[in-house]
Amino acid sequence: MAVATGARRKPKEVNASSSATIKAFERLGLRNPGDFAVHLPLRYEDETRITPIADAVPGQWALFEGTILHSEARYQPRRELHAVLNDASGHLNLRWLHAYPGQQARLSAGREVRARGEVRAGFRGLEIVHPLITEPHAALPDTLTPVYPTTQGLSQASLRKAIAQALKETDLSDTLPPPVREAYDLADFAPSLRLLHHPTPDISLESLERHEHPAWRRIKFDELLAQQLALAQARDQRQRQRAWPLAANPRVKRFLEALPFTPTRAQCGAIAQIQADLLKPHPMHRLLQGDVGSGKTLVAVAAALQAVDAGVQVAVMAPTEILAEQLCRKFSEWLTPMGIAIVWLAGSVSAQARRKALRAIASGTAHLAIGTQALIQDKVVFDRLGLVISDEQHRFGVNQRLALNHKGDQTGLRPHQLSMSATPIPRTLAMAFFADMDVSVLDELPPGRSPIQTRLFDDRRRDELLAHVEQAVRSGEQAYWVCPLVEESETLQLQTAVDTYDHLCAAWPDLRIGLMHGRLPAAEKSATMSAFRAGEVDVLVSTTVIEVGVDVPNASLMIIEHAERFGLAQLHQLRGRVGRGTRPSSCVLLYQTPLSLVARDRLRAMFETTDGFEIARRDLEQRGPGELLGLRQSGQALLRFADLNADGLLLEQAREVAALLAREYPESAQAHQRRWMAGASQYLRS
Ligand code: ADP
Ligand code: MG
């Protein structure tokens, strides 16, 4: 039995069944033997062979065997233990920080030992800091040693033991029927899994670490397949729920014909798709995706009109009050003249007005309720809620969406759901995460928009910028000036909205400067927005409260302070506030140096393209799907092994196989779900 030494190793024996260990396992999502079986290594250590010291390479993990030439404790200033290991080919320094007495005895000169660890180029030549020391001459393992993702308080040793045990106990029979494995050239499950836990040394480490080995391909495929099956299941479940069938009414057509503009082809397409969905007695679950300014509101209004004409109520929810108010204005402008009763419900509504709104919603005299999260409070009871529309859906938590969806429960029917999002979702992501939803895409902007010119400005050229902005504003343009924070934060050194506002007021005493941030009272916010919309404010200094959805067509200039601090999606949203009118628009990204590499990439992406899909693709590359979709808060199990940037093809195949299994091999589909989705599927969809 190997004797381990080294300061990191606690002398205490690990007890695999102790409650602390079980808790640590749970933190890693490891509960059932099956979970352990698919907890796969991050990397490997090669203990299968002994490396001659002369072949040691800095940065590489290796196992050496030799004799301790000498060892000594040094105080520099803490007690450190230094030893020199010698074999026929050369010698290597071993070093322990914080050494404890007794350690040195085990490393006295003349002892034969094995030492392993990562070789580094040290001050006195090659060294290993905190090597693991074991007895010499023991038989070497045949396979590489797995290093698993772990968590605090859980040693690799106890993980390895638990996983090895689970591999013995778990049923690893293949969930894919042989014809499927053959058709998609997939390796068998059990051998793939065993190989990944304990690869033989002849297998390319690179193909393992890059998840390119056929064994990895099989595991990634299985993971994607499980997700596709879960989404298909969610879709089936929805098909079994009932909803009000909402007959189409000629008023929708007349409404569209009476507009001062012609709806785009994309808008007409989306409206037709929604119309068809609403006719069905099952709840619609549709995502309306369209870049900022593509005209999603009109599509939503057409859907709402069909619903109201069919005799049900509609709830329209937006994540912020500014946005909800703007929706309310658009809906009212179009629908109030048609005799549709709209009530407004948000945090700032007075108690009396709220009571009145609640009564109208409960009695059914209100056809449409528009507001913020206030709509999902318990007190809000609908008479016949038939359609729920949520704007910028990714900003709501899953629970909020669920709550609104259940607002119609007393009728025994589920409302149809239309979610809108201006975050364009790359195809792979949509397939991976929204396969249970139908998606309509507004892939064209209304005609007559002029392209937005984006410029990057080093903050040191601020004076130049100010002169430019002043000139533009004096010639009748309106500008947004966006800042990241409200109050001075010493640590971040951000220029604040308040600061900027004071500055601009002082610089241009005769211009009309407005200030907008989240802490203003709601009434003041809405007064400021109205003034800006009416052209009574020249420059609106604002925090990111204006990020989503704000629509003031005359504003043609956007300055973003500290652009390097914003994410790509956020910059794209902000930039989308301009370019809505006929005037040529521009967006200035003001940045401070030095720039991090990531920030530089982001700014470059913004400069190079205004295409929301391209931006989303790059965002996915930079941040991964969780952030992009706002899924992190949902607790949804994101993919552990597959990488949507690299595994698009595999995802397509998994989707095909999911449909095939559901059709022809339902038991296989079930077995597959049991293996991969124990407990996870309830998170998948609200
Ligand atoms: P978003 O998709 O970003 O929510 P909006 O619905 O706010 O976009 O629409 C942006 C602006 O374009 C609004 O002022 C809207 O009235 C206008 N608009 C919508 N559709 C058309 C169209 N087909 N032609 C011209 N203008 C349109
Ligand atoms: Mg919008």
XYZ file of C-alpha atoms and ligand atoms in Angstrom:
714
model
C 0.000 0.000 0.000
C 1.350 3.384 -0.938
C 2.274 5.751 1.823
C 1.414 9.267 0.905
C 3.078 12.275 2.351
C 2.888 15.991 1.661
C 1.437 18.943 3.486
C -1.786 19.013 1.492
C -2.816 15.543 2.380
C -4.737 15.476 5.646
C -3.817 12.487 7.782
C -7.510 11.873 8.531
C -9.003 8.890 6.683
C -11.801 9.775 4.296
C -15.071 8.201 5.171
C -17.115 7.839 1.999
C -20.411 7.694 3.840
C -19.883 10.590 6.239
C -22.547 13.238 5.979
C -20.004 15.877 5.001
C -18.912 13.727 2.100
C -22.483 13.062 1.062
C -23.165 16.798 1.130
C -20.103 17.409 -0.986
C -21.298 14.786 -3.468
C -24.667 16.502 -3.597
C -23.068 19.825 -4.341
C -21.673 18.137 -7.427
C -25.116 16.775 -8.301
C -24.085 13.229 -7.381
C -26.910 11.314 -5.729
C -27.591 8.064 -7.536
C -24.949 5.586 -8.718
C -25.871 6.636 -12.250
C -24.873 10.233 -11.482
C -21.473 9.047 -10.348
C -21.031 6.921 -13.439
C -21.351 9.957 -15.710
C -19.233 12.251 -13.572
C -16.342 12.372 -15.995
C -12.708 13.391 -15.590
C -11.468 16.857 -16.353
C -8.026 15.526 -17.127
C -5.706 12.641 -16.362
C -2.428 11.965 -14.669
C -0.122 9.367 -16.120
C 1.101 7.048 -13.405
C 1.485 4.160 -15.795
C 5.138 4.795 -16.435
C 8.161 6.217 -14.757
C 9.780 9.153 -16.473
C 13.587 9.421 -16.376
C 14.450 12.691 -14.637
C 16.418 13.813 -17.679
C 13.151 13.765 -19.679
C 11.276 16.013 -17.240
C 9.550 18.888 -19.014
C 8.297 22.003 -17.206
C 4.529 22.157 -17.124
C 4.118 18.410 -17.447
C 2.766 16.097 -14.841
C 4.987 13.006 -14.381
C 6.023 10.184 -12.100
C 9.670 9.744 -11.149
C 11.496 7.099 -9.172
C 14.884 7.468 -7.546
C 16.909 7.903 -4.417
C 16.867 10.888 -2.078
C 20.299 12.426 -2.391
C 19.809 14.688 0.571
C 17.114 16.674 2.299
C 17.046 19.631 4.648
C 14.647 21.960 6.358
C 15.132 25.622 5.521
C 13.627 28.685 7.139
C 12.886 31.234 4.488
C 11.046 32.567 6.462
C 8.719 29.636 7.030
C 9.879 26.147 7.512
C 10.321 24.638 4.068
C 11.507 21.167 3.261
C 13.916 20.727 0.369
C 15.019 17.391 -1.040
C 16.881 16.264 -4.116
C 15.766 13.183 -5.975
C 18.307 11.388 -8.075
C 18.017 8.690 -10.714
C 20.421 7.306 -13.284
C 19.643 10.187 -15.637
C 19.808 13.259 -13.410
C 18.319 14.996 -10.426
C 15.250 16.969 -9.542
C 14.382 19.291 -6.660
C 11.439 18.523 -4.423
C 10.018 21.223 -2.232
C 7.358 21.476 0.456
C 6.173 24.781 1.837
C 4.977 24.617 5.445
C 6.599 21.252 6.000
C 5.800 19.492 9.232
C 8.249 17.543 11.375
C 8.321 13.854 10.579
C 8.121 14.519 6.891
C 11.810 14.953 6.701
C 12.431 11.596 8.332
C 10.555 9.893 5.517
C 12.791 11.654 3.055
C 16.134 11.038 4.615
C 19.097 10.618 2.325
C 19.346 7.198 0.748
C 15.589 6.485 0.787
C 14.154 5.149 -2.446
C 10.861 6.772 -3.355
C 8.492 7.620 -6.143
C 7.559 11.269 -6.539
C 4.851 12.649 -8.792
C 3.477 16.039 -9.600
C 3.777 18.879 -12.034
C 7.308 19.813 -12.990
C 8.145 23.494 -12.856
C 11.139 25.552 -13.780
C 12.269 26.594 -10.296
C 14.896 28.966 -9.064
C 17.491 26.216 -8.728
C 16.451 24.182 -11.777
C 13.533 21.862 -12.362
C 11.425 21.135 -9.306
C 8.152 19.781 -8.078
C 6.362 21.686 -5.352
C 4.405 19.420 -3.040
C 5.060 16.170 -4.878
C 3.133 13.130 -3.787
C 5.530 10.547 -2.434
C 4.836 6.819 -2.632
C 6.810 3.621 -2.093
C 9.038 2.494 -4.964
C 8.847 -0.761 -6.926
C 5.054 -1.129 -6.558
C 3.213 -2.325 -9.660
C 2.199 0.548 -11.932
C -1.448 0.942 -12.968
C -2.385 0.038 -16.553
C -4.552 3.076 -17.070
C -4.310 6.816 -16.618
C -5.482 8.230 -13.318
C -8.629 10.361 -13.643
C -8.824 13.817 -12.102
C -12.477 14.669 -11.528
C -14.229 17.994 -11.079
C -14.559 18.306 -7.345
C -15.650 20.674 -4.646
C -14.244 21.907 -1.391
C -13.755 19.220 1.212
C -13.861 16.342 -1.233
C -10.633 14.594 -2.155
C -9.889 12.997 -5.483
C -9.346 9.762 -3.600
C -12.890 9.594 -2.239
C -14.357 10.649 -5.564
C -12.357 7.993 -7.396
C -13.436 5.367 -4.952
C -17.118 6.300 -5.128
C -17.048 6.475 -8.911
C -15.228 3.162 -9.317
C -17.825 1.594 -7.033
C -20.684 3.153 -8.999
C -19.261 1.856 -12.251
C -19.489 -1.649 -10.803
C -23.020 -1.217 -9.438
C -24.713 0.728 -12.188
C -26.544 -0.794 -15.057
C -24.560 0.471 -18.012
C -26.545 -1.277 -20.688
C -26.824 0.660 -23.898
C -29.942 2.800 -24.211
C -29.499 3.183 -27.956
C -30.739 0.361 -30.152
C -27.963 -1.129 -32.329
C -29.380 0.187 -35.638
C -29.231 3.723 -34.259
C -25.664 3.319 -33.044
C -24.729 1.987 -36.431
C -26.532 4.617 -38.461
C -24.936 7.464 -36.527
C -21.588 5.760 -36.078
C -21.775 5.935 -32.300
C -19.487 3.984 -30.005
C -21.071 1.657 -27.437
C -22.003 3.264 -24.159
C -20.384 1.138 -21.459
C -16.961 0.808 -23.112
C -16.985 4.537 -23.878
C -17.734 5.382 -20.293
C -15.095 2.998 -18.925
C -12.565 4.322 -21.370
C -13.180 7.902 -20.290
C -12.807 7.042 -16.624
C -9.717 4.900 -17.134
C -8.084 5.381 -20.510
C -5.070 3.296 -21.443
C -1.882 5.307 -21.995
C -1.851 4.704 -25.756
C -4.910 6.935 -26.222
C -4.201 10.475 -27.328
C -4.531 12.755 -24.332
C -5.338 15.576 -26.668
C -8.351 13.813 -28.166
C -9.582 13.173 -24.641
C -9.012 16.636 -23.332
C -10.646 18.258 -26.336
C -13.612 15.902 -26.060
C -12.908 14.653 -29.571
C -12.321 10.973 -28.927
C -15.175 8.706 -30.168
C -15.924 7.828 -26.558
C -16.513 11.519 -25.830
C -18.593 11.831 -28.951
C -20.880 9.108 -27.635
C -21.244 10.710 -24.212
C -21.883 14.161 -25.649
C -24.421 12.667 -28.002
C -26.202 10.999 -25.103
C -26.317 14.223 -23.167
C -27.751 16.169 -26.092
C -30.193 13.382 -26.819
C -31.461 13.439 -23.242
C -32.068 17.141 -23.528
C -33.886 16.777 -26.826
C -36.055 14.026 -25.391
C -36.941 16.168 -22.387
C -37.914 19.061 -24.605
C -40.007 16.798 -26.827
C -41.701 15.490 -23.713
C -42.483 19.010 -22.527
C -43.978 19.735 -25.911
C -46.127 16.591 -25.756
C -47.353 17.511 -22.319
C -48.434 20.865 -23.592
C -50.293 19.218 -26.416
C -52.348 17.433 -23.789
C -53.244 20.653 -21.944
C -56.298 22.547 -23.016
C -56.646 26.203 -23.937
C -59.362 28.470 -25.300
C -59.502 28.107 -29.052
C -59.473 31.729 -30.214
C -61.241 32.180 -33.516
C -59.773 34.636 -35.989
C -61.791 37.765 -36.497
C -61.910 40.062 -39.543
C -61.098 42.994 -37.235
C -57.442 41.934 -37.175
C -57.216 42.197 -40.938
C -58.950 45.559 -40.949
C -56.656 46.791 -38.195
C -53.561 45.827 -40.187
C -54.912 47.494 -43.296
C -55.643 50.721 -41.470
C -52.067 51.161 -40.180
C -50.122 54.171 -41.436
C -47.427 51.753 -42.670
C -47.370 48.355 -44.308
C -46.350 45.497 -42.032
C -43.205 43.788 -43.195
C -43.289 40.353 -44.794
C -41.761 38.963 -41.598
C -44.415 40.586 -39.423
C -47.185 39.203 -41.643
C -45.634 35.751 -41.441
C -45.415 35.822 -37.657
C -48.963 37.135 -37.333
C -50.232 34.305 -39.548
C -48.363 31.691 -37.508
C -49.765 33.055 -34.265
C -53.252 33.250 -35.696
C -53.103 29.571 -36.589
C -51.740 28.642 -33.135
C -54.471 30.528 -31.304
C -57.174 28.630 -33.172
C -56.064 25.393 -31.573
C -57.456 24.047 -28.301
C -53.912 23.596 -26.918
C -51.836 26.370 -25.455
C -49.528 28.099 -27.894
C -45.966 28.373 -26.699
C -44.280 30.620 -29.157
C -41.171 32.687 -29.027
C -41.189 35.777 -31.204
C -37.654 36.657 -31.924
C -36.611 39.786 -33.667
C -33.771 42.179 -33.506
C -34.335 45.489 -31.796
C -36.606 47.662 -33.891
C -37.988 44.818 -35.989
C -41.539 45.628 -34.873
C -42.474 42.892 -32.422
C -45.061 45.057 -30.676
C -47.287 45.139 -33.713
C -47.299 41.354 -33.879
C -48.221 41.198 -30.205
C -51.026 43.704 -30.703
C -52.465 41.632 -33.544
C -52.392 38.546 -31.305
C -54.047 40.450 -28.461
C -56.757 41.715 -30.773
C -57.607 38.223 -31.960
C -57.795 37.030 -28.344
C -60.001 39.873 -27.158
C -62.320 39.451 -30.107
C -62.626 35.779 -29.217
C -63.814 36.810 -25.762
C -60.829 36.224 -23.498
C -58.541 38.515 -21.515
C -54.925 39.211 -22.334
C -52.053 39.933 -19.919
C -49.020 41.792 -21.211
C -45.981 41.796 -18.954
C -42.657 43.575 -19.295
C -39.667 43.443 -16.965
C -39.385 47.162 -16.219
C -41.873 49.912 -15.666
C -40.496 52.066 -18.472
C -40.872 49.239 -20.900
C -44.311 48.218 -19.669
C -45.465 51.804 -19.936
C -44.219 52.033 -23.449
C -46.051 48.855 -24.396
C -49.126 50.251 -22.730
C -48.869 53.394 -24.791
C -48.510 51.448 -28.067
C -51.329 49.050 -27.235
C -53.603 51.895 -26.170
C -52.811 53.964 -29.220
C -53.873 51.106 -31.467
C -56.551 49.302 -29.462
C -58.385 51.886 -27.352
C -59.998 53.458 -30.447
C -61.352 49.988 -31.212
C -63.229 49.943 -27.923
C -60.853 47.663 -26.064
C -60.510 48.326 -22.334
C -56.917 48.374 -21.085
C -55.833 48.563 -17.452
C -52.400 49.443 -16.203
C -50.840 47.666 -13.247
C -47.386 48.411 -11.897
C -45.643 48.986 -8.601
C -46.166 52.728 -8.730
C -49.929 52.579 -9.192
C -51.807 54.136 -6.251
C -53.757 51.865 -3.923
C -57.040 53.216 -5.145
C -56.218 52.852 -8.819
C -54.910 49.391 -8.132
C -58.146 48.303 -6.495
C -60.041 49.583 -9.445
C -57.750 47.770 -11.872
C -58.012 44.534 -9.906
C -61.794 44.740 -9.955
C -61.821 45.312 -13.690
C -59.500 42.358 -14.238
C -61.535 40.069 -11.991
C -64.896 41.046 -13.439
C -63.676 40.782 -17.004
C -64.503 44.385 -17.918
C -60.797 44.894 -18.579
C -59.878 43.150 -21.806
C -56.182 43.786 -21.491
C -53.963 44.146 -18.427
C -50.544 45.590 -19.060
C -47.837 45.963 -16.463
C -44.785 44.693 -14.727
C -44.298 41.808 -12.342
C -47.147 43.409 -10.389
C -49.365 41.364 -12.689
C -48.338 38.125 -11.076
C -49.175 39.004 -7.506
C -51.689 36.783 -5.756
C -54.347 39.453 -5.626
C -54.563 39.588 -9.389
C -57.354 37.270 -10.483
C -58.447 37.129 -14.081
C -61.941 36.285 -15.216
C -60.923 34.530 -18.445
C -57.202 34.796 -19.090
C -56.627 33.432 -22.564
C -53.302 34.864 -23.715
C -50.150 35.903 -21.914
C -47.637 38.065 -23.723
C -44.258 38.719 -22.143
C -41.727 41.114 -23.574
C -37.994 40.520 -23.225
C -38.878 37.145 -21.813
C -35.298 36.219 -20.937
C -35.322 38.887 -18.251
C -37.961 37.145 -16.225
C -37.127 34.286 -13.945
C -38.745 30.971 -14.653
C -40.912 31.303 -11.573
C -42.329 34.610 -12.667
C -43.270 33.210 -16.027
C -44.808 30.169 -14.383
C -46.876 32.293 -12.035
C -48.425 34.278 -14.845
C -49.060 31.130 -16.792
C -51.109 29.796 -13.895
C -53.210 32.910 -13.533
C -56.008 31.301 -15.480
C -56.038 28.032 -13.564
C -59.511 28.427 -12.094
C -60.920 28.027 -15.597
C -59.164 24.686 -16.040
C -57.603 26.040 -19.204
C -54.091 27.241 -19.831
C -53.485 30.571 -21.518
C -51.671 30.739 -24.807
C -48.206 32.140 -24.421
C -46.313 34.533 -26.619
C -42.827 35.465 -25.487
C -40.870 38.163 -27.211
C -37.139 38.507 -27.240
C -34.739 40.863 -28.899
C -31.809 38.682 -27.979
C -31.308 36.826 -31.190
C -30.710 33.197 -30.460
C -28.294 31.337 -32.681
C -29.780 28.274 -34.307
C -27.845 25.772 -32.236
C -28.962 27.426 -29.022
C -32.553 27.591 -30.105
C -32.414 23.889 -30.908
C -30.757 23.018 -27.656
C -32.910 25.065 -25.344
C -36.080 26.084 -27.106
C -36.907 22.942 -29.025
C -40.189 22.688 -27.148
C -41.274 26.128 -28.301
C -42.287 27.273 -31.706
C -40.249 30.171 -32.904
C -41.225 33.011 -35.212
C -38.427 35.192 -36.403
C -38.686 38.784 -37.571
C -35.650 38.745 -39.796
C -36.111 42.078 -41.488
C -36.391 45.627 -40.260
C -39.163 47.945 -41.425
C -38.033 49.857 -44.508
C -36.589 53.331 -44.337
C -34.304 52.770 -41.387
C -30.869 54.130 -41.929
C -27.891 52.123 -40.784
C -26.213 53.034 -37.517
C -22.625 54.102 -37.669
C -20.589 52.904 -34.708
C -17.500 54.719 -33.544
C -14.985 53.882 -30.889
C -13.653 56.768 -28.851
C -10.849 56.696 -26.341
C -11.967 58.620 -23.273
C -8.911 60.831 -23.649
C -10.594 62.343 -26.688
C -13.687 63.319 -24.717
C -13.395 67.041 -25.577
C -13.463 66.260 -29.236
C -16.527 64.104 -28.684
C -18.290 66.804 -26.681
C -17.809 69.289 -29.503
C -19.207 66.786 -31.975
C -22.253 66.029 -29.816
C -22.933 69.700 -29.219
C -22.929 70.395 -32.920
C -25.281 67.488 -33.647
C -27.687 68.487 -30.911
C -27.724 72.126 -31.965
C -28.690 71.026 -35.442
C -31.788 69.317 -34.032
C -30.685 65.787 -33.149
C -31.551 64.148 -29.851
C -29.021 62.076 -27.966
C -28.893 59.392 -25.314
C -25.884 59.443 -23.034
C -25.684 56.150 -21.181
C -23.671 55.528 -18.016
C -23.243 52.302 -16.127
C -23.897 53.345 -12.516
C -25.980 55.772 -10.547
C -23.679 56.748 -7.756
C -19.973 57.160 -7.513
C -18.382 53.923 -6.547
C -14.885 54.458 -5.326
C -13.796 50.994 -6.210
C -15.030 50.997 -9.752
C -14.225 54.601 -10.515
C -17.125 54.812 -12.861
C -18.287 58.065 -14.184
C -21.843 58.279 -13.064
C -24.976 59.424 -14.679
C -25.378 62.130 -12.076
C -21.844 63.314 -12.650
C -22.204 63.382 -16.376
C -25.485 65.179 -16.062
C -23.903 67.945 -13.952
C -21.049 68.162 -16.364
C -23.176 68.526 -19.454
C -25.468 71.048 -17.772
C -22.437 73.156 -16.923
C -20.911 72.811 -20.380
C -24.099 73.585 -22.294
C -26.226 75.815 -20.068
C -28.674 76.601 -22.861
C -29.306 73.017 -23.949
C -31.978 70.882 -22.347
C -30.416 67.980 -20.536
C -32.528 65.277 -18.881
C -31.587 62.698 -16.287
C -32.984 59.206 -16.000
C -32.071 56.446 -13.599
C -33.668 53.605 -11.739
C -33.981 55.385 -8.407
C -36.120 58.231 -9.649
C -39.771 58.111 -8.634
C -41.885 56.497 -11.335
C -43.788 59.697 -12.068
C -40.571 61.581 -12.686
C -39.256 58.841 -14.945
C -42.329 58.876 -17.053
C -42.385 62.690 -17.209
C -38.771 62.698 -18.380
C -39.461 60.036 -21.005
C -42.461 61.973 -22.303
C -40.410 65.145 -22.524
C -37.689 63.328 -24.432
C -40.213 61.744 -26.740
C -41.820 65.137 -27.359
C -38.454 66.612 -28.285
C -38.322 68.813 -25.205
C -35.083 67.253 -23.991
C -31.967 67.387 -26.164
C -29.703 65.008 -24.325
C -30.994 62.295 -22.058
C -28.365 61.162 -19.610
C -29.391 57.750 -18.409
C -28.356 54.545 -16.770
C -29.172 51.284 -18.457
C -32.824 51.593 -17.457
C -33.370 52.537 -21.077
C -31.638 49.414 -22.276
C -34.569 47.440 -23.511
C -37.368 48.410 -25.783
C -37.405 52.188 -25.423
C -38.603 53.667 -28.679
C -38.004 57.325 -29.513
C -37.576 57.521 -33.289
C -36.173 61.049 -33.328
C -33.179 60.135 -31.157
C -30.281 59.535 -33.503
C -27.181 59.728 -31.350
C -26.111 57.392 -28.595
C -23.056 57.780 -26.425
C -22.123 54.887 -24.176
C -19.758 55.699 -21.346
C -17.402 52.981 -20.211
C -18.488 50.835 -23.094
C -15.793 48.368 -22.089
C -17.815 47.491 -19.010
C -20.904 46.341 -20.854
C -21.632 42.912 -22.262
C -22.148 42.449 -25.979
C -25.859 41.788 -25.793
C -26.303 44.858 -23.629
C -24.325 47.075 -26.005
C -26.380 45.789 -28.887
C -29.616 46.529 -27.034
C -28.449 50.012 -26.177
C -27.365 50.759 -29.695
C -30.770 49.597 -30.892
C -32.311 52.659 -29.226
C -31.111 54.739 -32.173
C -31.531 54.184 -35.890
C -35.295 54.062 -35.482
C -36.108 57.147 -37.490
C -35.160 58.308 -40.929
C -32.150 60.362 -39.823
C -28.710 58.732 -40.112
C -27.769 57.582 -36.621
C -24.584 56.949 -34.802
C -23.440 55.234 -31.674
C -20.262 56.235 -29.888
C -18.572 53.710 -27.654
C -16.483 55.662 -25.199
C -13.885 53.483 -23.548
C -11.062 53.779 -21.088
C -7.738 52.132 -21.545
C -6.204 49.719 -20.794
C -8.693 47.344 -22.311
C -8.867 43.696 -21.368
C -8.697 41.276 -24.272
C -12.327 40.328 -23.841
C -13.411 43.956 -23.766
C -11.394 44.629 -26.885
C -13.113 41.714 -28.667
C -16.499 43.002 -27.621
C -15.861 46.513 -28.855
C -14.462 45.161 -32.080
C -17.572 43.016 -32.591
C -19.763 46.074 -32.041
C -17.738 48.055 -34.522
C -17.740 45.343 -37.147
C -21.396 44.385 -37.221
C -24.886 45.587 -36.399
C -26.397 42.189 -37.179
C -27.987 40.915 -33.992
C -27.507 37.280 -34.932
C -23.814 37.716 -35.560
C -23.504 39.538 -32.252
C -25.369 36.783 -30.465
C -23.097 34.196 -32.037
C -20.032 36.010 -30.773
C -21.640 36.494 -27.392
C -22.245 32.778 -27.194
C -18.596 32.207 -27.957
C -17.493 34.635 -25.300
C -19.890 33.902 -22.485
C -21.576 30.579 -23.044
C -25.300 29.917 -23.272
C -26.264 30.429 -19.626
C -25.615 34.138 -19.547
C -26.882 34.764 -22.997
C -30.270 33.253 -22.383
C -30.652 34.387 -18.821
C -30.896 30.724 -17.946
C -28.521 30.813 -15.053
C -31.210 31.953 -12.687
C -33.525 29.202 -13.841
C -31.433 26.409 -12.392
C -31.731 24.668 -15.699
C -29.152 21.989 -16.184
C -26.950 23.399 -18.882
C -24.859 21.104 -20.962
C -21.887 19.668 -19.146
C -20.032 17.925 -21.915
C -21.299 19.096 -25.260
C -20.219 22.498 -26.502
C -22.749 24.242 -28.681
C -20.070 26.127 -30.528
C -18.366 22.933 -31.606
C -21.084 20.314 -31.514
C -23.770 21.767 -33.746
C -23.749 18.723 -36.017
C -24.031 16.331 -33.103
C -26.972 18.355 -31.837
C -28.751 18.012 -35.186
C -28.204 14.277 -35.036
C -29.427 14.069 -31.459
C -32.559 15.849 -32.517
C -33.196 13.366 -35.309
C -32.595 10.448 -32.989
C -34.894 11.916 -30.320
C -37.737 11.933 -32.833
C -36.832 8.437 -33.985
C -36.714 6.998 -30.470
C -39.991 8.613 -29.485
C -41.589 7.092 -32.562
C -40.045 3.669 -32.786
C -38.277 2.857 -29.537
C -40.220 4.442 -26.677
C -38.678 2.127 -24.037
C -35.207 3.149 -25.142
C -36.217 6.790 -24.874
C -37.479 6.207 -21.344
C -34.383 4.329 -20.268
C -32.235 7.087 -21.698
C -34.170 9.743 -19.795
C -33.889 7.803 -16.582
C -30.145 7.649 -16.950
C -29.535 11.286 -17.802
C -32.319 13.320 -16.398
C -32.978 12.023 -12.922
C -34.640 14.987 -11.276
C -33.435 17.518 -13.807
C -36.355 17.642 -16.210
C -38.682 19.634 -14.003
C -36.419 22.619 -14.467
C -36.460 22.419 -18.162
C -39.409 24.477 -19.029
C -41.773 26.835 -17.368
P -39.150 45.986 -31.229
O -39.165 44.776 -32.102
O -37.763 46.422 -30.912
O -40.027 45.835 -30.012
P -41.073 47.973 -31.911
O -42.236 47.075 -31.915
O -40.886 48.864 -30.736
O -39.736 47.128 -32.126
O -41.085 48.790 -33.259
C -40.153 49.786 -33.508
C -40.803 50.948 -34.244
O -41.119 50.585 -35.585
C -42.098 51.408 -33.632
O -42.124 52.798 -33.648
C -43.143 50.800 -34.532
O -44.342 51.542 -34.526
C -42.473 50.883 -35.873
N -42.894 49.872 -36.835
C -43.293 48.598 -36.561
N -43.570 47.928 -37.689
C -43.350 48.793 -38.715
C -43.449 48.692 -40.139
N -43.835 47.553 -40.734
N -43.136 49.788 -40.867
C -42.724 50.921 -40.267
N -42.608 51.079 -38.948
C -42.909 50.035 -38.164
Mg -39.972 45.927 -27.997
